[in-house]
PDB file of C-alpha atoms and ligand atoms in Angstrom:
ATOM      1  CA  MET A   1      -0.009   0.087  -0.111  1.00  0.00           C
ATOM      2  CA  LYS A   2       1.303   3.439  -1.115  1.00  0.00           C
ATOM      3  CA  PHE A   3       1.126   5.916   1.921  1.00  0.00           C
ATOM      4  CA  ILE A   4       1.818   9.813   1.817  1.00  0.00           C
ATOM      5  CA  LYS A   5       2.249  10.709   5.351  1.00  0.00           C
ATOM      6  CA  PHE A   6       1.865  14.308   7.123  1.00  0.00           C
ATOM      7  CA  ASP A   7       2.489  15.144  10.685  1.00  0.00           C
ATOM      8  CA  GLU A   8       0.215  18.195   9.921  1.00  0.00           C
ATOM      9  CA  ILE A   9      -2.037  19.386   7.016  1.00  0.00           C
ATOM     10  CA  ALA A  10      -4.870  21.304   6.419  1.00  0.00           C
ATOM     11  CA  SER A  11      -7.063  18.288   5.434  1.00  0.00           C
ATOM     12  CA  THR A  12      -6.367  14.953   3.580  1.00  0.00           C
ATOM     13  CA  ASN A  13      -9.397  15.427   1.368  1.00  0.00           C
ATOM     14  CA  ASP A  14      -8.450  18.695   0.056  1.00  0.00           C
ATOM     15  CA  TYR A  15      -4.673  17.684  -0.497  1.00  0.00           C
ATOM     16  CA  LEU A  16      -5.985  14.886  -2.642  1.00  0.00           C
ATOM     17  CA  LYS A  17      -8.437  17.135  -4.506  1.00  0.00           C
ATOM     18  CA  LYS A  18      -5.892  19.559  -5.669  1.00  0.00           C
ATOM     19  CA  LYS A  19      -3.353  16.865  -6.560  1.00  0.00           C
ATOM     20  CA  GLU A  20      -3.028  16.975 -10.285  1.00  0.00           C
ATOM     21  CA  LYS A  21      -2.484  13.010 -10.609  1.00  0.00           C
ATOM     22  CA  LEU A  22      -4.556  10.789  -8.506  1.00  0.00           C
ATOM     23  CA  GLU A  23      -3.577   7.461  -8.129  1.00  0.00           C
ATOM     24  CA  GLU A  24      -6.278   4.501  -6.934  1.00  0.00           C
ATOM     25  CA  TYR A  25      -5.705   3.797  -3.146  1.00  0.00           C
ATOM     26  CA  GLU A  26      -2.682   5.834  -2.717  1.00  0.00           C
ATOM     27  CA  VAL A  27      -3.376   6.848   0.814  1.00  0.00           C
ATOM     28  CA  VAL A  28      -2.704  10.234   2.428  1.00  0.00           C
ATOM     29  CA  ALA A  29      -2.815  10.136   6.146  1.00  0.00           C
ATOM     30  CA  ALA A  30      -1.930  12.832   8.552  1.00  0.00           C
ATOM     31  CA  LYS A  31      -1.429  12.714  12.226  1.00  0.00           C
ATOM     32  CA  ARG A  32      -3.418  16.600  12.665  1.00  0.00           C
ATOM     33  CA  GLN A  33      -5.448  18.396  10.300  1.00  0.00           C
ATOM     34  CA  THR A  34      -5.720  22.097  10.760  1.00  0.00           C
ATOM     35  CA  ASP A  35      -8.769  22.460   8.548  1.00  0.00           C
ATOM     36  CA  GLY A  36     -10.824  19.075   8.455  1.00  0.00           C
ATOM     37  CA  LYS A  37     -13.716  18.838   6.497  1.00  0.00           C
ATOM     38  CA  GLY A  38     -16.832  17.306   7.562  1.00  0.00           C
ATOM     39  CA  LYS A  39     -20.122  16.914   5.360  1.00  0.00           C
ATOM     40  CA  ARG A  40     -21.947  20.181   4.746  1.00  0.00           C
ATOM     41  CA  GLY A  41     -19.149  22.547   5.523  1.00  0.00           C
ATOM     42  CA  SER A  42     -18.756  21.375   9.106  1.00  0.00           C
ATOM     43  CA  VAL A  43     -15.472  21.168  10.859  1.00  0.00           C
ATOM     44  CA  TRP A  44     -13.705  17.668  11.911  1.00  0.00           C
ATOM     45  CA  ILE A  45     -12.032  17.956  14.942  1.00  0.00           C
ATOM     46  CA  SER A  46      -8.683  16.335  13.891  1.00  0.00           C
ATOM     47  CA  GLY A  47      -6.482  15.815  17.150  1.00  0.00           C
ATOM     48  CA  GLU A  48      -3.595  13.686  17.391  1.00  0.00           C
ATOM     49  CA  GLY A  49      -4.269  10.104  17.792  1.00  0.00           C
ATOM     50  CA  ALA A  50      -7.138   9.892  15.599  1.00  0.00           C
ATOM     51  CA  ALA A  51      -6.780   7.913  12.271  1.00  0.00           C
ATOM     52  CA  LEU A  52      -7.149  11.007   9.484  1.00  0.00           C
ATOM     53  CA  PHE A  53      -6.780   9.741   5.899  1.00  0.00           C
ATOM     54  CA  SER A  54      -8.349   9.941   2.345  1.00  0.00           C
ATOM     55  CA  PHE A  55      -7.516   7.797  -0.769  1.00  0.00           C
ATOM     56  CA  ALA A  56      -9.109   8.328  -4.476  1.00  0.00           C
ATOM     57  CA  VAL A  57     -10.922   5.596  -6.508  1.00  0.00           C
ATOM     58  CA  GLY A  58     -12.234   5.900  -9.928  1.00  0.00           C
ATOM     59  CA  TYR A  59     -15.641   7.680 -10.498  1.00  0.00           C
ATOM     60  CA  ASP A  60     -18.682   5.595 -11.706  1.00  0.00           C
ATOM     61  CA  GLU A  61     -21.978   6.738 -11.021  1.00  0.00           C
ATOM     62  CA  LYS A  62     -23.381   3.593  -9.570  1.00  0.00           C
ATOM     63  CA  LEU A  63     -20.700   3.374  -7.407  1.00  0.00           C
ATOM     64  CA  ALA A  64     -21.014   7.096  -6.547  1.00  0.00           C
ATOM     65  CA  ASN A  65     -24.397   6.300  -4.834  1.00  0.00           C
ATOM     66  CA  ARG A  66     -23.254   3.414  -2.919  1.00  0.00           C
ATOM     67  CA  ILE A  67     -19.580   4.203  -1.927  1.00  0.00           C
ATOM     68  CA  THR A  68     -20.162   6.207   1.356  1.00  0.00           C
ATOM     69  CA  ILE A  69     -22.613   3.482   2.870  1.00  0.00           C
ATOM     70  CA  PHE A  70     -19.771   0.831   1.414  1.00  0.00           C
ATOM     71  CA  ALA A  71     -17.276   2.792   3.323  1.00  0.00           C
ATOM     72  CA  GLY A  72     -19.319   2.966   6.579  1.00  0.00           C
ATOM     73  CA  TYR A  73     -19.666  -1.007   6.295  1.00  0.00           C
ATOM     74  CA  VAL A  74     -15.897  -1.367   5.780  1.00  0.00           C
ATOM     75  CA  VAL A  75     -15.015   0.986   8.892  1.00  0.00           C
ATOM     76  CA  TYR A  76     -17.858  -0.704  10.934  1.00  0.00           C
ATOM     77  CA  THR A  77     -16.333  -4.199  10.152  1.00  0.00           C
ATOM     78  CA  VAL A  78     -12.740  -3.149  10.842  1.00  0.00           C
ATOM     79  CA  LEU A  79     -13.874  -1.443  14.161  1.00  0.00           C
ATOM     80  CA  LYS A  80     -15.863  -4.471  15.426  1.00  0.00           C
ATOM     81  CA  GLY A  81     -12.751  -6.518  15.454  1.00  0.00           C
ATOM     82  CA  TYR A  82     -11.070  -4.207  17.768  1.00  0.00           C
ATOM     83  CA  LEU A  83     -14.035  -4.533  20.496  1.00  0.00           C
ATOM     84  CA  ALA A  84     -14.743  -7.735  22.788  1.00  0.00           C
ATOM     85  CA  GLU A  85     -17.801  -9.375  21.860  1.00  0.00           C
ATOM     86  CA  ASN A  86     -19.812  -7.955  25.032  1.00  0.00           C
ATOM     87  CA  ILE A  87     -19.263  -4.176  23.775  1.00  0.00           C
ATOM     88  CA  ARG A  88     -19.221  -4.489  20.107  1.00  0.00           C
ATOM     89  CA  ASN A  89     -22.984  -4.270  19.847  1.00  0.00           C
ATOM     90  CA  GLY A  90     -22.582  -0.765  20.651  1.00  0.00           C
ATOM     91  CA  LEU A  91     -21.725  -0.009  17.541  1.00  0.00           C
ATOM     92  CA  THR A  92     -24.176   1.064  14.886  1.00  0.00           C
ATOM     93  CA  PHE A  93     -24.427   3.096  11.360  1.00  0.00           C
ATOM     94  CA  LYS A  94     -25.766   6.632  11.123  1.00  0.00           C
ATOM     95  CA  TRP A  95     -26.997   7.230   7.635  1.00  0.00           C
ATOM     96  CA  PRO A  96     -25.450   8.371   5.926  1.00  0.00           C
ATOM     97  CA  ASN A  97     -22.047   8.730   6.894  1.00  0.00           C
ATOM     98  CA  ASP A  98     -21.307   8.158  10.282  1.00  0.00           C
ATOM     99  CA  ILE A  99     -20.439   5.310  12.816  1.00  0.00           C
ATOM    100  CA  TYR A 100     -21.650   5.226  16.486  1.00  0.00           C
ATOM    101  CA  PHE A 101     -20.876   3.920  19.515  1.00  0.00           C
ATOM    102  CA  GLY A 102     -24.092   4.277  22.009  1.00  0.00           C
ATOM    103  CA  ASP A 103     -25.360   8.046  21.173  1.00  0.00           C
ATOM    104  CA  LYS A 104     -21.461   9.350  20.298  1.00  0.00           C
ATOM    105  CA  LYS A 105     -19.830   9.459  17.058  1.00  0.00           C
ATOM    106  CA  ILE A 106     -16.527   7.405  16.723  1.00  0.00           C
ATOM    107  CA  CYS A 107     -16.229   7.905  12.722  1.00  0.00           C
ATOM    108  CA  GLY A 108     -17.409  10.428  10.094  1.00  0.00           C
ATOM    109  CA  ILE A 109     -16.761   9.632   6.399  1.00  0.00           C
ATOM    110  CA  LEU A 110     -16.781  12.348   3.478  1.00  0.00           C
ATOM    111  CA  CYS A 111     -16.953  11.404  -0.122  1.00  0.00           C
ATOM    112  CA  GLU A 112     -16.171  13.937  -2.783  1.00  0.00           C
ATOM    113  CA  LYS A 113     -16.184  13.809  -6.438  1.00  0.00           C
ATOM    114  CA  VAL A 114     -13.463  15.260  -8.309  1.00  0.00           C
ATOM    115  CA  ARG A 115     -12.776  15.048 -11.653  1.00  0.00           C
ATOM    116  CA  GLU A 116     -12.798  11.140 -12.609  1.00  0.00           C
ATOM    117  CA  HIS A 117     -12.439  10.301  -9.122  1.00  0.00           C
ATOM    118  CA  ILE A 118     -14.195   9.846  -5.765  1.00  0.00           C
ATOM    119  CA  ILE A 119     -12.293  10.944  -2.981  1.00  0.00           C
ATOM    120  CA  VAL A 120     -13.072   8.853   0.377  1.00  0.00           C
ATOM    121  CA  GLY A 121     -11.803  10.747   3.285  1.00  0.00           C
ATOM    122  CA  ILE A 122     -12.142   8.863   6.694  1.00  0.00           C
ATOM    123  CA  GLY A 123     -11.775  10.335  10.145  1.00  0.00           C
ATOM    124  CA  ILE A 124     -11.670   7.586  12.953  1.00  0.00           C
ATOM    125  CA  ASN A 125     -11.302   8.717  16.990  1.00  0.00           C
ATOM    126  CA  ILE A 126      -8.948   5.963  18.003  1.00  0.00           C
ATOM    127  CA  ASN A 127      -6.514   7.013  20.539  1.00  0.00           C
ATOM    128  CA  ASN A 128      -7.545  10.670  20.558  1.00  0.00           C
ATOM    129  CA  THR A 129      -9.878  12.143  23.721  1.00  0.00           C
ATOM    130  CA  ASP A 130     -10.100  15.848  23.088  1.00  0.00           C
ATOM    131  CA  PHE A 131     -12.896  16.686  20.627  1.00  0.00           C
ATOM    132  CA  GLY A 132     -12.893  20.351  21.557  1.00  0.00           C
ATOM    133  CA  ILE A 133     -16.659  21.611  20.987  1.00  0.00           C
ATOM    134  CA  PHE A 134     -17.937  18.104  20.205  1.00  0.00           C
ATOM    135  CA  SER A 135     -16.789  16.755  23.704  1.00  0.00           C
ATOM    136  CA  GLU A 136     -20.281  15.833  24.313  1.00  0.00           C
ATOM    137  CA  LYS A 137     -21.214  14.138  21.093  1.00  0.00           C
ATOM    138  CA  ALA A 138     -17.921  12.288  19.984  1.00  0.00           C
ATOM    139  CA  VAL A 139     -16.055   9.277  21.411  1.00  0.00           C
ATOM    140  CA  SER A 140     -12.843   7.139  20.669  1.00  0.00           C
ATOM    141  CA  LEU A 141     -11.941   3.532  20.513  1.00  0.00           C
ATOM    142  CA  TYR A 142      -9.650   3.955  23.473  1.00  0.00           C
ATOM    143  CA  GLU A 143     -12.395   5.686  25.450  1.00  0.00           C
ATOM    144  CA  ILE A 144     -14.715   2.577  24.873  1.00  0.00           C
ATOM    145  CA  SER A 145     -12.197  -0.326  25.075  1.00  0.00           C
ATOM    146  CA  GLY A 146      -9.488   1.353  27.600  1.00  0.00           C
ATOM    147  CA  LYS A 147      -6.649   0.003  24.768  1.00  0.00           C
ATOM    148  CA  ALA A 148      -4.245   2.179  22.711  1.00  0.00           C
ATOM    149  CA  GLU A 149      -4.467   0.845  19.182  1.00  0.00           C
ATOM    150  CA  ASN A 150      -1.830   1.354  16.221  1.00  0.00           C
ATOM    151  CA  VAL A 151      -3.243   3.993  14.282  1.00  0.00           C
ATOM    152  CA  ASP A 152      -1.497   3.007  11.089  1.00  0.00           C
ATOM    153  CA  GLU A 153      -2.518  -0.514  11.274  1.00  0.00           C
ATOM    154  CA  ILE A 154      -6.495   0.714  11.251  1.00  0.00           C
ATOM    155  CA  ILE A 155      -5.871   2.803   8.273  1.00  0.00           C
ATOM    156  CA  GLU A 156      -4.340  -0.147   6.250  1.00  0.00           C
ATOM    157  CA  LYS A 157      -7.051  -2.459   7.531  1.00  0.00           C
ATOM    158  CA  THR A 158      -9.425  -0.216   6.338  1.00  0.00           C
ATOM    159  CA  VAL A 159      -7.887   0.565   3.092  1.00  0.00           C
ATOM    160  CA  ALA A 160      -7.057  -3.023   2.405  1.00  0.00           C
ATOM    161  CA  MET A 161     -10.674  -4.255   2.993  1.00  0.00           C
ATOM    162  CA  PHE A 162     -12.197  -1.421   0.940  1.00  0.00           C
ATOM    163  CA  SER A 163     -10.033  -2.121  -2.092  1.00  0.00           C
ATOM    164  CA  THR A 164     -10.623  -5.817  -1.914  1.00  0.00           C
ATOM    165  CA  GLU A 165     -14.298  -5.994  -1.353  1.00  0.00           C
ATOM    166  CA  ILE A 166     -15.270  -3.017  -3.472  1.00  0.00           C
ATOM    167  CA  SER A 167     -15.364  -5.020  -6.975  1.00  0.00           C
ATOM    168  CA  GLY A 168     -18.128  -7.178  -5.007  1.00  0.00           C
ATOM    169  CA  ILE A 169     -20.046  -4.233  -4.016  1.00  0.00           C
ATOM    170  CA  ASN A 170     -23.158  -4.763  -6.353  1.00  0.00           C
ATOM    171  CA  GLU A 171     -23.301  -8.658  -5.810  1.00  0.00           C
ATOM    172  CA  ARG A 172     -23.111  -8.008  -2.144  1.00  0.00           C
ATOM    173  CA  TRP A 173     -25.392  -4.611  -1.716  1.00  0.00           C
ATOM    174  CA  LYS A 174     -28.420  -6.449  -0.505  1.00  0.00           C
ATOM    175  CA  ASP A 175     -26.599  -7.924   2.267  1.00  0.00           C
ATOM    176  CA  ILE A 176     -24.678  -4.801   2.977  1.00  0.00           C
ATOM    177  CA  LEU A 177     -27.962  -3.116   3.280  1.00  0.00           C
ATOM    178  CA  GLN A 178     -29.428  -5.594   5.476  1.00  0.00           C
ATOM    179  CA  LEU A 179     -26.360  -5.236   7.930  1.00  0.00           C
ATOM    180  CA  ILE A 180     -26.989  -1.282   7.631  1.00  0.00           C
ATOM    181  CA  ASN A 181     -30.327  -1.694   8.503  1.00  0.00           C
ATOM    182  CA  GLU A 182     -30.069  -4.009  11.349  1.00  0.00           C
ATOM    183  CA  ARG A 183     -27.422  -1.858  12.667  1.00  0.00           C
ATOM    184  CA  SER A 184     -29.021   1.513  12.293  1.00  0.00           C
ATOM    185  CA  TYR A 185     -28.293   4.024  15.023  1.00  0.00           C
ATOM    186  CA  LEU A 186     -31.729   5.704  13.570  1.00  0.00           C
ATOM    187  CA  LYS A 187     -33.892   2.858  14.421  1.00  0.00           C
ATOM    188  CA  ASP A 188     -36.957   3.993  16.429  1.00  0.00           C
ATOM    189  CA  LYS A 189     -35.931   7.624  16.280  1.00  0.00           C
ATOM    190  CA  ILE A 190     -37.728  10.702  15.229  1.00  0.00           C
ATOM    191  CA  LEU A 191     -35.899  13.288  12.969  1.00  0.00           C
ATOM    192  CA  ARG A 192     -36.655  16.970  12.497  1.00  0.00           C
ATOM    193  CA  ILE A 193     -35.638  17.803   8.953  1.00  0.00           C
ATOM    194  CA  LYS A 194     -33.754  20.886   8.796  1.00  0.00           C
ATOM    195  CA  ASN A 195     -34.778  23.812   5.954  1.00  0.00           C
ATOM    196  CA  SER A 196     -37.834  21.441   4.977  1.00  0.00           C
ATOM    197  CA  GLY A 197     -40.288  23.389   2.829  1.00  0.00           C
ATOM    198  CA  ARG A 198     -42.863  21.125   3.973  1.00  0.00           C
ATOM    199  CA  ASN A 199     -45.712  21.515   6.770  1.00  0.00           C
ATOM    200  CA  THR A 200     -44.522  18.920   9.037  1.00  0.00           C
ATOM    201  CA  GLU A 201     -41.269  18.792   9.647  1.00  0.00           C
ATOM    202  CA  THR A 202     -41.178  15.837  12.151  1.00  0.00           C
ATOM    203  CA  LEU A 203     -40.722  12.087  10.643  1.00  0.00           C
ATOM    204  CA  TYR A 204     -40.490   9.060  11.690  1.00  0.00           C
ATOM    205  CA  PHE A 205     -37.232   6.955  10.435  1.00  0.00           C
ATOM    206  CA  LYS A 206     -38.230   3.412   8.534  1.00  0.00           C
ATOM    207  CA  ASP A 207     -35.203   2.275   6.953  1.00  0.00           C
ATOM    208  CA  ILE A 208     -32.537   2.936   4.013  1.00  0.00           C
ATOM    209  CA  ASN A 209     -33.768   1.782   0.540  1.00  0.00           C
ATOM    210  CA  SER A 210     -32.028  -0.214  -1.863  1.00  0.00           C
ATOM    211  CA  SER A 211     -31.036   2.973  -3.443  1.00  0.00           C
ATOM    212  CA  GLY A 212     -29.013   3.968  -0.417  1.00  0.00           C
ATOM    213  CA  GLU A 213     -31.655   6.582   0.403  1.00  0.00           C
ATOM    214  CA  ILE A 214     -33.148   7.308   3.948  1.00  0.00           C
ATOM    215  CA  VAL A 215     -36.933   6.449   3.814  1.00  0.00           C
ATOM    216  CA  LEU A 216     -39.096   8.604   6.280  1.00  0.00           C
ATOM    217  CA  ASN A 217     -42.721   8.293   7.362  1.00  0.00           C
ATOM    218  CA  ASP A 218     -45.384  10.970   8.523  1.00  0.00           C
ATOM    219  CA  PRO A 219     -47.267   9.518  11.181  1.00  0.00           C
ATOM    220  CA  GLU A 220     -49.840  11.888  10.376  1.00  0.00           C
ATOM    221  CA  THR A 221     -50.652  11.411   6.947  1.00  0.00           C
ATOM    222  CA  ASN A 222     -48.633   8.030   6.870  1.00  0.00           C
ATOM    223  CA  LYS A 223     -47.016   9.092   3.873  1.00  0.00           C
ATOM    224  CA  ILE A 224     -43.556   7.802   2.734  1.00  0.00           C
ATOM    225  CA  TYR A 225     -40.737  10.182   1.675  1.00  0.00           C
ATOM    226  CA  ALA A 226     -36.980   8.843   0.558  1.00  0.00           C
ATOM    227  CA  TYR A 227     -34.383  11.271   0.219  1.00  0.00           C
ATOM    228  CA  SER A 228     -30.688  10.404  -1.080  1.00  0.00           C
ATOM    229  CA  SER A 229     -29.602  13.794   1.090  1.00  0.00           C
ATOM    230  CA  LEU A 230     -31.200  15.189   4.092  1.00  0.00           C
ATOM    231  CA  ASP A 231     -30.010  17.580   6.575  1.00  0.00           C
ATOM    232  CA  PHE A 232     -31.738  16.448   9.827  1.00  0.00           C
ATOM    233  CA  GLU A 233     -31.350  16.022  13.683  1.00  0.00           C
ATOM    234  CA  VAL A 234     -32.454  13.538  15.860  1.00  0.00           C
ATOM    235  CA  ILE A 235     -35.469  14.669  18.361  1.00  0.00           C
ATOM    236  CA  LYS A 236     -36.493  11.619  20.114  1.00  0.00           C
ATOM    237  CA  LYS A 237     -35.801   7.777  20.695  1.00  0.00           C
TER     238      LYS A 237
HETATM  239  C1  BTN B   1     -18.451  13.944   8.913  1.00  0.00           C
HETATM  240  O1  BTN B   1     -18.811  13.305   9.728  1.00  0.00           O
HETATM  241  O2  BTN B   1     -19.154  14.915   8.168  1.00  0.00           O
HETATM  242  C2  BTN B   1     -17.224  13.693   7.839  1.00  0.00           C
HETATM  243  C3  BTN B   1     -16.137  13.861   8.450  1.00  0.00           C
HETATM  244  C4  BTN B   1     -14.779  13.366   7.660  1.00  0.00           C
HETATM  245  C5  BTN B   1     -13.392  13.536   8.573  1.00  0.00           C
HETATM  246  C6  BTN B   1     -12.282  13.074   7.323  1.00  0.00           C
HETATM  247  S1  BTN B   1     -10.863  13.162   8.491  1.00  0.00           S
HETATM  248  C7  BTN B   1      -9.993  12.832   6.817  1.00  0.00           C
HETATM  249  C8  BTN B   1     -10.447  13.477   5.743  1.00  0.00           C
HETATM  250  N1  BTN B   1     -10.050  15.056   5.624  1.00  0.00           N
HETATM  251  C9  BTN B   1     -11.105  15.772   5.666  1.00  0.00           C
HETATM  252  O3  BTN B   1     -10.587  16.976   5.903  1.00  0.00           O
HETATM  253  N2  BTN B   1     -12.215  15.047   6.142  1.00  0.00           N
HETATM  254  C10 BTN B   1     -11.981  13.553   6.283  1.00  0.00           C
END
């Protein structure tokens, strides 16, 4: 596996976005980021001890709709291997791009299209314990297991699994979705849709459909809605 390693960089995603020639699965990793990017322009707190890395894969339209969920499935599988059986059940997927442990986020994924590639950016809280403004909402592997782990090893395992399993993504899509739905953080939750033009802004989570869209149900009208992208907050269990 080819690595470009930095002690400090603004953002590993931005580095690849600016790179002239992208090589598939060349991994850019940093110990710290000064301008870590999250979805919808949010900040990703990037302290030392976290796994902060990005790589490029060739663009394909079908893949583009599935890649974030697939990356979540890969990280979920890798992290599960670091947790004892009695606690790994706490790991869940929060659509579209987060992994949670309990009610706190352990991993965020940001996929961005650039020219003929998709940049897959992954941040996993491994040995870090300072989450700044997100201290109430974030958790690390170390805080869960009490054990420090080798960050490079986790990055390598993640990219290796991603690159070997991606070729079977379409054949395995049903199984991946089934796992995502069984292990969904949003199960039985009520969501408030932000910037909604509709009358009611409170919808019940139903599931993730085969297109990777979030499916919600309006309890008053019993109407079903599916979104490929949605800004929401969880308001109730
Ligand atoms: C999110 O939760 O909204 C996505 C967070 C993605 C963070 C990772 S850290 C490595 C890569 N570089 C970035 O600037 N962002 C991603």
